[in-house]
Amino acid sequence: MDEDEITQLTPESSAFLAQHMTRAASPRVLRDLDRSLGGRNTSSARQGALRNLLAGARTAMANGRSHAAVAGDLRMSDLLPALPGTSARAFSLRDLQRPAGEAATYSAAVLAESLVARAGAKLIFMPEPQPVAGGESIQAFYQRPSRYQVVTAANFAAVADGADVSPSALPLLSAEFGAEYGDASDAWRVEISRADQKSMHQDDLEFVISQAIIRGYAKQIDKRVLSAIVATTPDAWSLAAAAAHGLRFGECRAVIGSTATGAAVGADGVLRAGGLSAELTDVVTPTIAGAFYRAGCAVENELRVLIERRDVQGTLVVTVFATMQPVIADPGAFFTVSA
């Protein structure tokens, strides 16, 4: 694609028209397209990236493109769109409340919506690769985080006078994650009929799509992390098992799976599993307990978005690609709760 085919994400010209884009555009292709747009958007444009993409798609439709498409990204630092009908930036995520008029970003919303993040898991929003100069200023390498580490307590021991100190390994729990996160990506696609587009104001449509993306993205992060924990076949939960692993009661939480194994609501109205504060999820079956800060999920700092018109009836197809990889630094810090 020629450079002159690419336009900035502004209300007047929101993205480039990818007339030769196939229906199954790969995340790698979209990432390359995103890079061509990167760094050219003003802060005001970043506040309405999704709105500008939708506007660009409609402009392409108005120009009679047979298979028009616009592509761009939603960055985690972007501001969430305003709730329609209000002057303040607000949104309806259940557990994230902010004073009226205070801005909220996609990353803050994801952190608030993700169960594993609220239980203590670390979400690692990956920064852009930082080039490393090599021979005569040639950018041959780049730096990027690739390891999640948790520092544990140093193992002090009594030493008799004149005796040597036994060496120990560096007290670090570590999990590696790859720069490309493997070959698989997570994606969501929705088709919006012309009738739906006509029945909704553009602000309403932007708000609905943004909310759906945030909640679905957070839920998929939960699924990836919890599934990775389940795959390690955790031992049965007990206070003795947690104590033997060096965990503190206050740092342990539980996530109750779809079978609600071990779940109970106390007289105080608090949901618990195995005596731990808990929350419900449908992304896994068993109930998982443990110190969630010893796990995390590496996620890209942006979501790739492709908006297409697929037919002459004016149907809009929105496809969102996400890339993530769970990292479990200490599998022994997690347990399954029995009935």
Short mmCIF file of N, CA, C and O in Angstrom, two decimals, residues 197-264:
data_model
loop_
_atom_site.label_atom_id
_atom_site.label_comp_id
_atom_site.label_asym_id
_atom_site.label_seq_id
_atom_site.Cartn_x
_atom_site.Cartn_y
_atom_site.Cartn_z
N GLN A 197 -27.74 0.78 12.53
CA GLN A 197 -26.97 2.02 12.43
C GLN A 197 -27.89 3.23 12.39
O GLN A 197 -27.60 4.27 12.99
N LYS A 198 -29.01 3.10 11.67
CA LYS A 198 -29.94 4.21 11.56
C LYS A 198 -30.69 4.46 12.86
O LYS A 198 -31.09 5.59 13.15
N SER A 199 -30.90 3.40 13.64
CA SER A 199 -31.67 3.54 14.88
C SER A 199 -30.84 4.04 16.04
O SER A 199 -31.39 4.36 17.10
N MET A 200 -29.51 4.11 15.87
CA MET A 200 -28.62 4.54 16.95
C MET A 200 -27.83 5.77 16.54
O MET A 200 -27.34 5.86 15.41
N HIS A 201 -27.71 6.70 17.46
CA HIS A 201 -26.84 7.85 17.23
C HIS A 201 -25.39 7.36 17.23
O HIS A 201 -25.05 6.36 17.87
N GLN A 202 -24.53 8.07 16.52
CA GLN A 202 -23.13 7.65 16.44
C GLN A 202 -22.49 7.56 17.82
O GLN A 202 -21.71 6.64 18.10
N ASP A 203 -22.83 8.49 18.72
CA ASP A 203 -22.28 8.44 20.08
C ASP A 203 -22.75 7.18 20.81
O ASP A 203 -21.99 6.56 21.56
N ASP A 204 -24.01 6.81 20.59
CA ASP A 204 -24.53 5.59 21.22
C ASP A 204 -23.79 4.37 20.71
O ASP A 204 -23.41 3.48 21.48
N LEU A 205 -23.59 4.31 19.40
CA LEU A 205 -22.92 3.16 18.80
C LEU A 205 -21.48 3.05 19.29
O LEU A 205 -21.01 1.97 19.65
N GLU A 206 -20.81 4.18 19.35
CA GLU A 206 -19.43 4.20 19.85
C GLU A 206 -19.38 3.72 21.29
O GLU A 206 -18.51 2.92 21.68
N PHE A 207 -20.31 4.20 22.11
CA PHE A 207 -20.34 3.83 23.52
C PHE A 207 -20.59 2.33 23.69
O PHE A 207 -19.91 1.66 24.47
N VAL A 208 -21.58 1.80 22.97
CA VAL A 208 -21.92 0.38 23.10
C VAL A 208 -20.75 -0.50 22.68
O VAL A 208 -20.39 -1.47 23.37
N ILE A 209 -20.12 -0.19 21.56
CA ILE A 209 -18.99 -1.00 21.09
C ILE A 209 -17.83 -0.92 22.07
O ILE A 209 -17.19 -1.93 22.39
N SER A 210 -17.54 0.28 22.57
CA SER A 210 -16.43 0.44 23.53
C SER A 210 -16.67 -0.38 24.79
O SER A 210 -15.77 -1.06 25.29
N GLN A 211 -17.89 -0.31 25.33
CA GLN A 211 -18.20 -1.07 26.53
C GLN A 211 -18.10 -2.57 26.29
O GLN A 211 -17.57 -3.31 27.13
N ALA A 212 -18.60 -3.01 25.15
CA ALA A 212 -18.52 -4.44 24.82
C ALA A 212 -17.08 -4.89 24.70
O ALA A 212 -16.70 -5.98 25.16
N ILE A 213 -16.24 -4.07 24.08
CA ILE A 213 -14.83 -4.42 23.91
C ILE A 213 -14.15 -4.52 25.27
O ILE A 213 -13.43 -5.49 25.55
N ILE A 214 -14.35 -3.54 26.13
CA ILE A 214 -13.70 -3.53 27.44
C ILE A 214 -14.09 -4.76 28.25
O ILE A 214 -13.25 -5.47 28.81
N ARG A 215 -15.39 -5.03 28.33
CA ARG A 215 -15.85 -6.15 29.14
C ARG A 215 -15.40 -7.48 28.55
O ARG A 215 -14.99 -8.40 29.28
N GLY A 216 -15.48 -7.60 27.22
CA GLY A 216 -15.04 -8.84 26.59
C GLY A 216 -13.54 -9.06 26.69
O GLY A 216 -13.07 -10.19 26.89
N TYR A 217 -12.77 -7.98 26.55
CA TYR A 217 -11.32 -8.06 26.66
C TYR A 217 -10.91 -8.49 28.06
O TYR A 217 -10.08 -9.40 28.24
N ALA A 218 -11.51 -7.87 29.08
CA ALA A 218 -11.20 -8.24 30.47
C ALA A 218 -11.60 -9.68 30.74
O ALA A 218 -10.87 -10.42 31.43
N LYS A 219 -12.73 -10.09 30.21
CA LYS A 219 -13.20 -11.46 30.44
C LYS A 219 -12.27 -12.48 29.78
O LYS A 219 -11.99 -13.55 30.34
N GLN A 220 -11.75 -12.13 28.60
CA GLN A 220 -10.83 -13.05 27.93
C GLN A 220 -9.50 -13.13 28.68
O GLN A 220 -8.87 -14.20 28.73
N ILE A 221 -9.05 -12.02 29.27
CA ILE A 221 -7.86 -12.05 30.10
C ILE A 221 -8.08 -13.00 31.28
O ILE A 221 -7.21 -13.83 31.61
N ASP A 222 -9.25 -12.90 31.92
CA ASP A 222 -9.58 -13.81 33.02
C ASP A 222 -9.52 -15.26 32.56
O ASP A 222 -8.96 -16.13 33.25
N LYS A 223 -10.10 -15.52 31.41
CA LYS A 223 -10.14 -16.90 30.90
C LYS A 223 -8.74 -17.43 30.64
O LYS A 223 -8.42 -18.58 30.99
N ARG A 224 -7.90 -16.60 30.03
CA ARG A 224 -6.54 -17.04 29.73
C ARG A 224 -5.76 -17.33 31.00
O ARG A 224 -5.08 -18.36 31.10
N VAL A 225 -5.83 -16.45 31.98
CA VAL A 225 -5.06 -16.62 33.21
C VAL A 225 -5.58 -17.80 34.01
O VAL A 225 -4.80 -18.67 34.46
N LEU A 226 -6.88 -17.89 34.21
CA LEU A 226 -7.45 -18.98 35.00
C LEU A 226 -7.25 -20.33 34.32
O LEU A 226 -6.98 -21.33 35.00
N SER A 227 -7.37 -20.37 33.01
CA SER A 227 -7.14 -21.63 32.28
C SER A 227 -5.69 -22.08 32.42
O SER A 227 -5.41 -23.28 32.54
N ALA A 228 -4.77 -21.11 32.39
CA ALA A 228 -3.35 -21.46 32.58
C ALA A 228 -3.10 -22.00 33.98
O ALA A 228 -2.31 -22.93 34.17
N ILE A 229 -3.79 -21.45 34.96
CA ILE A 229 -3.65 -21.95 36.34
C ILE A 229 -4.22 -23.36 36.44
O ILE A 229 -3.59 -24.26 37.03
N VAL A 230 -5.40 -23.58 35.87
CA VAL A 230 -6.02 -24.91 35.91
C VAL A 230 -5.13 -25.94 35.23
O VAL A 230 -5.02 -27.10 35.67
N ALA A 231 -4.43 -25.55 34.16
CA ALA A 231 -3.57 -26.47 33.42
C ALA A 231 -2.39 -26.95 34.24
O ALA A 231 -1.78 -27.98 33.92
N THR A 232 -2.05 -26.25 35.33
CA THR A 232 -0.94 -26.69 36.19
C THR A 232 -1.39 -27.73 37.21
O THR A 232 -0.58 -28.16 38.03
N THR A 233 -2.68 -28.12 37.17
CA THR A 233 -3.27 -29.08 38.12
C THR A 233 -2.93 -28.73 39.57
O THR A 233 -2.17 -29.43 40.23
N PRO A 234 -3.50 -27.65 40.06
CA PRO A 234 -3.19 -27.19 41.44
C PRO A 234 -3.61 -28.22 42.49
O PRO A 234 -4.52 -29.02 42.28
N ASP A 235 -2.94 -28.17 43.63
CA ASP A 235 -3.31 -29.01 44.77
C ASP A 235 -4.60 -28.50 45.39
O ASP A 235 -5.08 -27.40 45.08
N ALA A 236 -5.16 -29.29 46.30
CA ALA A 236 -6.37 -28.90 47.00
C ALA A 236 -6.09 -27.77 47.98
O ALA A 236 -5.04 -27.73 48.62
N TRP A 237 -7.05 -26.85 48.08
CA TRP A 237 -6.90 -25.71 48.97
C TRP A 237 -7.07 -26.11 50.43
O TRP A 237 -7.96 -26.87 50.78
N SER A 238 -6.21 -25.60 51.25
CA SER A 238 -6.36 -25.68 52.70
C SER A 238 -5.48 -24.60 53.30
O SER A 238 -4.51 -24.15 52.68
N LEU A 239 -5.81 -24.20 54.49
CA LEU A 239 -4.97 -23.22 55.17
C LEU A 239 -3.57 -23.76 55.41
O LEU A 239 -2.58 -23.02 55.32
N ALA A 240 -3.49 -25.06 55.70
CA ALA A 240 -2.18 -25.67 55.92
C ALA A 240 -1.33 -25.62 54.66
O ALA A 240 -0.13 -25.34 54.70
N ALA A 241 -1.98 -25.89 53.50
CA ALA A 241 -1.24 -25.87 52.22
C ALA A 241 -0.75 -24.46 51.91
O ALA A 241 0.39 -24.27 51.44
N ALA A 242 -1.59 -23.47 52.17
CA ALA A 242 -1.19 -22.09 51.92
C ALA A 242 -0.05 -21.68 52.86
O ALA A 242 0.92 -21.04 52.43
N ALA A 243 -0.15 -22.06 54.11
CA ALA A 243 0.90 -21.72 55.07
C ALA A 243 2.21 -22.39 54.72
O ALA A 243 3.28 -21.78 54.82
N ALA A 244 2.14 -23.66 54.29
CA ALA A 244 3.36 -24.39 53.93
C ALA A 244 4.06 -23.77 52.74
O ALA A 244 5.28 -23.90 52.59
N HIS A 245 3.29 -23.07 51.90
CA HIS A 245 3.90 -22.43 50.73
C HIS A 245 4.37 -21.01 51.03
O HIS A 245 4.89 -20.32 50.16
N GLY A 246 4.20 -20.57 52.26
CA GLY A 246 4.68 -19.25 52.64
C GLY A 246 3.73 -18.13 52.29
O GLY A 246 4.15 -16.96 52.24
N LEU A 247 2.44 -18.44 52.08
CA LEU A 247 1.48 -17.41 51.73
C LEU A 247 0.83 -16.83 52.98
O LEU A 247 0.67 -17.52 53.99
N ARG A 248 0.43 -15.60 52.90
CA ARG A 248 -0.31 -14.96 53.96
C ARG A 248 -1.80 -15.01 53.62
O ARG A 248 -2.19 -14.89 52.46
N PHE A 249 -2.62 -15.14 54.62
CA PHE A 249 -4.06 -15.25 54.40
C PHE A 249 -4.60 -14.01 53.68
O PHE A 249 -5.42 -14.11 52.77
N GLY A 250 -4.11 -12.84 54.08
CA GLY A 250 -4.61 -11.60 53.50
C GLY A 250 -4.30 -11.41 52.04
O GLY A 250 -4.94 -10.58 51.39
N GLU A 251 -3.34 -12.14 51.49
CA GLU A 251 -3.01 -11.98 50.08
C GLU A 251 -3.69 -13.03 49.20
O GLU A 251 -3.47 -13.03 47.99
N CYS A 252 -4.49 -13.89 49.79
CA CYS A 252 -5.17 -14.94 49.02
C CYS A 252 -6.60 -14.52 48.69
O CYS A 252 -7.29 -13.93 49.51
N ARG A 253 -7.04 -14.86 47.48
CA ARG A 253 -8.39 -14.62 47.01
C ARG A 253 -8.87 -15.86 46.28
O ARG A 253 -8.09 -16.76 45.98
N ALA A 254 -10.17 -15.90 45.99
CA ALA A 254 -10.74 -17.03 45.26
C ALA A 254 -11.60 -16.53 44.11
O ALA A 254 -12.22 -15.46 44.20
N VAL A 255 -11.60 -17.29 43.02
CA VAL A 255 -12.49 -17.04 41.89
C VAL A 255 -13.32 -18.29 41.70
O VAL A 255 -12.78 -19.38 41.48
N ILE A 256 -14.63 -18.15 41.80
CA ILE A 256 -15.54 -19.29 41.78
C ILE A 256 -15.98 -19.59 40.36
O ILE A 256 -16.54 -18.73 39.67
N GLY A 257 -15.72 -20.82 39.89
CA GLY A 257 -16.06 -21.23 38.55
C GLY A 257 -17.54 -21.52 38.38
O GLY A 257 -18.35 -21.35 39.29
N SER A 258 -17.90 -22.00 37.19
CA SER A 258 -19.31 -22.15 36.83
C SER A 258 -20.05 -23.21 37.64
O SER A 258 -21.28 -23.20 37.69
N THR A 259 -19.34 -24.14 38.28
CA THR A 259 -20.00 -25.13 39.12
C THR A 259 -20.20 -24.64 40.56
O THR A 259 -20.84 -25.32 41.36
N ALA A 260 -19.65 -23.50 40.88
CA ALA A 260 -19.77 -22.89 42.21
C ALA A 260 -19.32 -23.83 43.32
O ALA A 260 -19.86 -23.81 44.43
N THR A 261 -18.30 -24.62 43.04
CA THR A 261 -17.79 -25.57 44.03
C THR A 261 -17.20 -24.82 45.23
O THR A 261 -16.36 -23.94 45.08
N GLY A 262 -17.65 -25.21 46.42
CA GLY A 262 -17.12 -24.61 47.64
C GLY A 262 -17.59 -23.21 47.93
O GLY A 262 -17.11 -22.58 48.87
N ALA A 263 -18.54 -22.70 47.14
CA ALA A 263 -19.00 -21.32 47.33
C ALA A 263 -20.06 -21.25 48.41
O ALA A 263 -20.89 -22.16 48.56
N ALA A 264 -20.05 -20.16 49.15
CA ALA A 264 -21.06 -19.95 50.19
C ALA A 264 -21.16 -18.46 50.48
O ALA A 264 -20.17 -17.73 50.38
#
